[in-house]
């Protein structure tokens, strides 16, 4: 009788662990509120996109999504906290190019591994960057800008939101591929750097298109190219750096949703489908367009491939520029 009971117990355990049982649990997901870690302070693009995504998860799956802002150390503190949470789908995080792809090359003591410690869910949005130059610089194209920089080494200067920031990496890749020497002037944020570009204290900056497009429309900056692989819906008249003749130049920063390692694929599929539906809604499209961002969507597997490909790409830029940073 004891043997029969033991066999029944084993059978019950195996049934509980079977794919059908796990799928049933996934279909019941979520049955309690979900914590969504945004690794930056409220009000920034990471936070705004995170709240949009959280709202759509709530609408599609019927459970509250609680936004938890955990800023610090360039977003790595919040991502580390998310990575150490249970992989049950009840903790998600907003990851970005800077925290998932750049950070491994920038910080020697990064507390998490972007490939091993997270489960990619979906790539939400592309953040277009563009080259903005002071109108007094006599260049209207990338080729003309490169020509000036080559004629006069260290004559031109570019601002950034800090060493190792996306704005500085965009510029460093530009310098490396074009064989130019342009002086880097790091700032404590994008706003003061742009202020000095407009005033003529420095010559140029690679920055989020949404931040500099209004300055260009007001005649305070000249936009000569965008950094992505194709022209943007919000700026169709501006060519890419690549089509302007600089071979190999593509930088497309992104924001995406990740969970801790171990989130079951069926839970990932439910989340992915909910967010994809949300990205197609008119209010999200309008909000992203207002921010100057372009929705991406796609599968979790495609997002995983993007992260994996971007890590060595950014590592090359960081190494070539000799950038070093410590947490």
Coordinates of C-alpha atoms in Angstrom, one line a residue:
X1 CA 0.0 0.0 0.0
X2 CA 2.9 2.3 0.8
X3 CA 4.4 1.6 -2.6
X4 CA 1.1 2.5 -4.3
X5 CA 0.9 5.7 -2.3
X6 CA 4.5 6.6 -3.2
X7 CA 3.8 6.0 -6.8
X8 CA 0.7 8.2 -6.7
X9 CA 2.7 10.9 -5.0
X10 CA 5.4 10.8 -7.7
X11 CA 2.8 10.8 -10.4
X12 CA 1.2 13.8 -8.9
X13 CA 4.5 15.7 -8.7
X14 CA 5.3 14.8 -12.3
X15 CA 1.8 16.0 -13.4
X16 CA 2.3 19.3 -11.5
X17 CA 5.6 19.8 -13.4
X18 CA 4.3 18.8 -16.8
X19 CA 4.2 21.3 -19.7
X20 CA 0.4 21.2 -19.6
X21 CA 0.3 22.1 -15.9
X22 CA 2.8 24.9 -16.4
X23 CA 0.8 26.3 -19.3
X24 CA -2.3 26.2 -17.1
X25 CA -0.5 28.3 -14.6
X26 CA 0.6 30.7 -17.3
X27 CA -3.0 31.0 -18.5
X28 CA -3.8 32.1 -14.9
X29 CA -1.1 34.7 -15.0
X30 CA -1.3 37.3 -13.6
X31 CA -3.4 36.6 -10.5
X32 CA -1.9 39.4 -8.4
X33 CA -0.3 42.8 -9.0
X34 CA 2.9 43.0 -11.0
X35 CA 5.9 45.1 -10.0
X36 CA 7.5 47.1 -12.8
X37 CA 11.0 48.4 -11.9
X38 CA 11.9 51.6 -13.7
X39 CA 15.7 52.1 -13.0
X40 CA 15.5 55.9 -13.3
X41 CA 13.8 58.8 -11.6
X42 CA 10.2 59.7 -12.5
X43 CA 9.6 62.0 -15.5
X44 CA 12.3 60.8 -17.9
X45 CA 11.8 58.7 -21.1
X46 CA 12.4 55.4 -19.3
X47 CA 9.7 56.3 -16.8
X48 CA 7.2 57.6 -19.3
X49 CA 7.6 54.5 -21.5
X50 CA 7.4 52.2 -18.5
X51 CA 4.2 53.7 -17.4
X52 CA 2.7 53.4 -20.8
X53 CA 3.6 49.7 -20.9
X54 CA 2.3 49.1 -17.4
X55 CA -1.0 50.7 -18.3
X56 CA -1.4 48.4 -21.3
X57 CA -0.5 45.3 -19.4
X58 CA -3.2 46.2 -16.9
X59 CA -5.8 46.8 -19.6
X60 CA -5.0 43.6 -21.4
X61 CA -4.4 41.2 -18.5
X62 CA -6.6 42.7 -15.9
X63 CA -4.1 43.1 -13.0
X64 CA -2.6 46.2 -11.5
X65 CA 1.0 47.1 -12.5
X66 CA 2.9 48.9 -9.8
X67 CA 5.7 51.2 -11.1
X68 CA 8.7 51.2 -8.8
X69 CA 11.3 53.9 -9.6
X70 CA 14.7 52.7 -8.4
X71 CA 17.3 55.1 -9.8
X72 CA 21.0 55.4 -9.3
X73 CA 24.3 54.4 -10.9
X74 CA 23.1 54.9 -14.4
X75 CA 20.2 52.6 -14.0
X76 CA 22.2 49.6 -12.8
X77 CA 20.8 49.6 -9.3
X78 CA 17.3 49.1 -10.4
X79 CA 18.2 46.5 -13.0
X80 CA 20.2 44.6 -10.4
X81 CA 17.3 44.6 -8.0
X82 CA 15.0 43.2 -10.8
X83 CA 17.6 40.5 -11.7
X84 CA 17.6 39.3 -8.1
X85 CA 13.8 38.9 -8.0
X86 CA 12.0 35.6 -8.5
X87 CA 11.6 34.6 -12.1
X88 CA 7.8 34.2 -11.8
X89 CA 6.7 37.1 -14.0
X90 CA 5.6 39.2 -11.1
X91 CA 8.7 41.5 -11.4
X92 CA 9.5 43.2 -14.6
X93 CA 11.9 46.0 -15.5
X94 CA 12.5 48.6 -18.2
X95 CA 15.9 47.9 -19.7
X96 CA 17.6 50.1 -22.3
X97 CA 20.6 50.1 -24.5
X98 CA 22.6 51.9 -21.8
X99 CA 21.8 49.5 -19.0
X100 CA 21.7 46.2 -21.0
X101 CA 24.2 46.7 -23.9
X102 CA 26.6 49.5 -22.9
X103 CA 27.0 48.8 -19.2
X104 CA 28.9 45.5 -19.6
X105 CA 31.7 47.3 -21.5
X106 CA 31.6 50.4 -19.3
X107 CA 31.6 48.9 -15.8
X108 CA 34.1 46.2 -14.8
X109 CA 32.0 45.4 -11.7
X110 CA 28.6 45.3 -13.2
X111 CA 26.4 43.4 -10.7
X112 CA 24.4 41.6 -13.3
X113 CA 24.9 39.7 -16.6
X114 CA 22.4 41.1 -19.2
X115 CA 22.4 37.7 -21.1
X116 CA 22.2 35.3 -18.1
X117 CA 20.3 37.2 -15.5
X118 CA 17.3 38.4 -17.5
X119 CA 14.5 37.1 -19.6
X120 CA 13.8 39.4 -22.6
X121 CA 10.1 40.1 -23.1
X122 CA 9.8 42.7 -25.8
X123 CA 11.6 45.6 -27.4
X124 CA 9.2 48.5 -26.9
X125 CA 10.6 51.6 -28.7
X126 CA 13.6 52.9 -30.7
X127 CA 15.0 56.3 -29.5
X128 CA 16.1 58.2 -32.5
X129 CA 19.4 60.2 -32.2
X130 CA 20.5 62.9 -34.5
X131 CA 23.4 65.2 -35.1
X132 CA 22.7 68.8 -34.2
X133 CA 25.3 71.5 -35.1
X134 CA 25.4 75.2 -34.4
X135 CA 24.3 77.1 -37.5
X136 CA 27.6 79.0 -37.6
X137 CA 29.4 75.7 -38.5
X138 CA 29.6 75.8 -42.3
X139 CA 28.4 72.2 -42.8
X140 CA 25.1 71.1 -44.1
X141 CA 25.9 67.5 -44.7
X142 CA 27.9 64.7 -43.0
X143 CA 30.5 64.8 -45.7
X144 CA 31.0 68.6 -45.2
X145 CA 31.3 68.1 -41.5
X146 CA 33.9 65.4 -41.9
X147 CA 35.8 67.5 -44.4
X148 CA 36.0 70.4 -41.9
X149 CA 37.1 68.0 -39.1
X150 CA 39.8 66.5 -41.2
X151 CA 41.2 69.9 -42.4
X152 CA 41.5 71.1 -38.8
X153 CA 42.1 68.4 -36.2
X154 CA 40.7 69.2 -32.8
X155 CA 39.0 72.3 -34.2
X156 CA 35.5 71.1 -33.8
X157 CA 34.0 70.2 -30.4
X158 CA 31.1 68.0 -29.4
X159 CA 29.1 68.0 -26.2
X160 CA 27.6 65.0 -24.4
X161 CA 25.5 64.2 -21.3
X162 CA 28.6 62.5 -19.8
X163 CA 31.5 60.2 -20.7
X164 CA 30.1 56.8 -21.7
X165 CA 26.6 58.2 -22.3
X166 CA 24.7 57.3 -25.5
X167 CA 25.4 60.8 -26.8
X168 CA 29.2 60.4 -26.4
X169 CA 29.2 56.8 -27.8
X170 CA 27.4 58.1 -31.0
X171 CA 30.1 60.7 -31.4
X172 CA 32.9 58.4 -30.7
X173 CA 31.7 55.9 -33.3
X174 CA 31.5 58.8 -35.8
X175 CA 35.0 59.9 -35.0
X176 CA 36.4 56.3 -35.3
X177 CA 34.7 55.5 -38.7
X178 CA 35.4 58.9 -40.2
X179 CA 39.0 59.2 -39.0
X180 CA 38.4 62.6 -37.4
X181 CA 39.6 64.2 -34.2
X182 CA 36.8 66.2 -32.5
X183 CA 37.2 67.4 -29.0
X184 CA 34.8 65.9 -26.4
X185 CA 33.3 68.2 -23.8
X186 CA 31.3 66.2 -21.3
X187 CA 28.4 67.7 -19.3
X188 CA 26.3 66.7 -16.4
X189 CA 23.2 66.2 -18.5
X190 CA 21.8 66.8 -22.0
X191 CA 20.2 70.2 -21.3
X192 CA 23.4 72.1 -20.4
X193 CA 25.2 70.6 -23.3
X194 CA 22.5 71.6 -25.8
X195 CA 22.5 75.1 -24.2
X196 CA 26.2 75.5 -25.1
X197 CA 25.7 74.1 -28.6
X198 CA 23.0 76.7 -29.2
X199 CA 25.1 79.5 -27.8
X200 CA 28.1 78.5 -29.8
X201 CA 30.3 77.5 -26.9
X202 CA 30.6 74.1 -28.5
X203 CA 29.9 73.1 -32.1
X204 CA 27.7 70.0 -32.1
X205 CA 26.0 67.2 -30.3
X206 CA 24.5 63.8 -30.9
X207 CA 21.2 63.9 -29.0
X208 CA 17.7 62.4 -28.7
X209 CA 15.8 63.7 -31.8
X210 CA 12.9 64.7 -29.6
X211 CA 15.1 67.1 -27.7
X212 CA 16.7 68.9 -30.6
X213 CA 14.1 68.9 -33.3
X214 CA 12.3 71.8 -31.8
X215 CA 15.6 73.7 -31.6
X216 CA 16.2 73.0 -35.2
X217 CA 12.7 74.2 -36.2
X218 CA 13.4 77.5 -34.3
X219 CA 16.7 77.9 -36.3
X220 CA 18.9 77.5 -33.3
X221 CA 20.4 74.2 -34.5
X222 CA 20.9 72.5 -37.8
X223 CA 20.1 68.8 -38.1
X224 CA 22.2 67.1 -40.7
X225 CA 21.7 63.3 -40.1
X226 CA 20.1 60.7 -37.9
X227 CA 22.0 57.8 -36.4
X228 CA 19.7 54.8 -37.2
X229 CA 19.5 52.4 -40.1
X230 CA 16.7 54.2 -41.9
X231 CA 15.0 57.6 -42.1
X232 CA 12.5 58.4 -39.4
X233 CA 8.8 59.0 -39.7
X234 CA 9.1 62.2 -37.6
X235 CA 12.0 63.5 -39.8
X236 CA 11.8 62.1 -43.3
X237 CA 13.8 64.9 -44.8
X238 CA 16.8 64.1 -42.7
X239 CA 19.2 61.4 -44.1
X240 CA 20.9 58.8 -42.0
X241 CA 24.6 59.0 -41.3
X242 CA 24.9 55.7 -43.2
X243 CA 23.3 57.0 -46.4
X244 CA 25.3 60.2 -46.1
X245 CA 28.4 58.1 -46.9
X246 CA 29.8 57.0 -43.6
X247 CA 29.9 53.2 -44.0
X248 CA 29.2 51.0 -41.0
X249 CA 27.6 53.8 -39.0
X250 CA 24.3 52.7 -37.3
X251 CA 23.3 53.4 -33.7
X252 CA 19.7 52.7 -32.6
X253 CA 19.2 53.1 -28.9
X254 CA 16.1 51.2 -27.5
X255 CA 14.0 50.6 -24.4
X256 CA 12.5 47.2 -23.7
X257 CA 10.9 45.1 -21.1
X258 CA 12.8 42.3 -19.3
X259 CA 12.1 40.0 -16.4
X260 CA 14.5 38.1 -14.1
X261 CA 16.0 34.9 -15.5
X262 CA 13.7 31.9 -15.5
X263 CA 10.3 33.4 -16.5
X264 CA 8.4 30.7 -18.2
X265 CA 8.0 31.1 -22.0
X266 CA 4.2 31.0 -21.8
X267 CA 4.2 33.9 -19.3
X268 CA 6.6 35.7 -21.6
X269 CA 4.2 35.1 -24.5
X270 CA 1.2 36.5 -22.6
X271 CA 3.2 39.6 -21.7
X272 CA 4.6 40.0 -25.2
X273 CA 1.1 39.7 -26.8
X274 CA -0.4 42.2 -24.3
X275 CA 2.3 44.8 -25.0
X276 CA 2.2 44.3 -28.8
X277 CA -1.5 45.0 -28.7
X278 CA -0.9 48.0 -26.6
X279 CA 1.7 49.3 -29.0
X280 CA -0.9 49.3 -31.7
X281 CA -3.3 51.4 -29.8
X282 CA -3.9 55.0 -30.9
X283 CA -3.1 56.6 -27.6
X284 CA 0.3 54.8 -27.3
X285 CA 1.2 55.6 -30.9
X286 CA 0.4 59.3 -30.3
X287 CA 2.3 59.4 -27.1
X288 CA 5.4 57.8 -28.5
X289 CA 5.2 60.1 -31.5
X290 CA 4.9 63.1 -29.2
X291 CA 8.1 61.9 -27.5
X292 CA 9.8 61.4 -30.8
X293 CA 10.1 57.6 -30.4
X294 CA 9.2 54.8 -32.8
X295 CA 7.5 51.6 -31.5
X296 CA 9.3 48.3 -32.3
X297 CA 7.4 45.3 -30.9
X298 CA 8.3 41.9 -32.3
X299 CA 9.0 38.7 -30.4
X300 CA 10.9 38.0 -27.3
X301 CA 13.4 36.0 -29.4
X302 CA 14.0 39.0 -31.6
X303 CA 14.6 41.2 -28.6
X304 CA 17.1 38.7 -27.2
X305 CA 19.0 38.7 -30.5
X306 CA 19.2 42.5 -30.4
X307 CA 20.6 42.6 -26.9
X308 CA 23.2 39.9 -27.8
X309 CA 24.2 41.7 -31.0
X310 CA 24.5 45.1 -29.4
X311 CA 26.7 44.1 -26.4
X312 CA 29.9 43.5 -28.6
X313 CA 29.0 46.4 -30.9
X314 CA 29.1 48.9 -28.0
X315 CA 32.1 47.2 -26.4
X316 CA 34.1 48.0 -29.6
X317 CA 33.1 51.7 -29.3
X318 CA 34.0 51.9 -25.6
X319 CA 37.4 50.1 -26.2
X320 CA 38.2 52.2 -29.2
X321 CA 37.5 55.4 -27.3
X322 CA 39.4 54.3 -24.3
X323 CA 36.4 55.0 -22.0
X324 CA 36.6 53.8 -18.5
X325 CA 34.0 54.1 -15.7
X326 CA 33.4 52.5 -12.3
X327 CA 30.3 52.0 -10.3

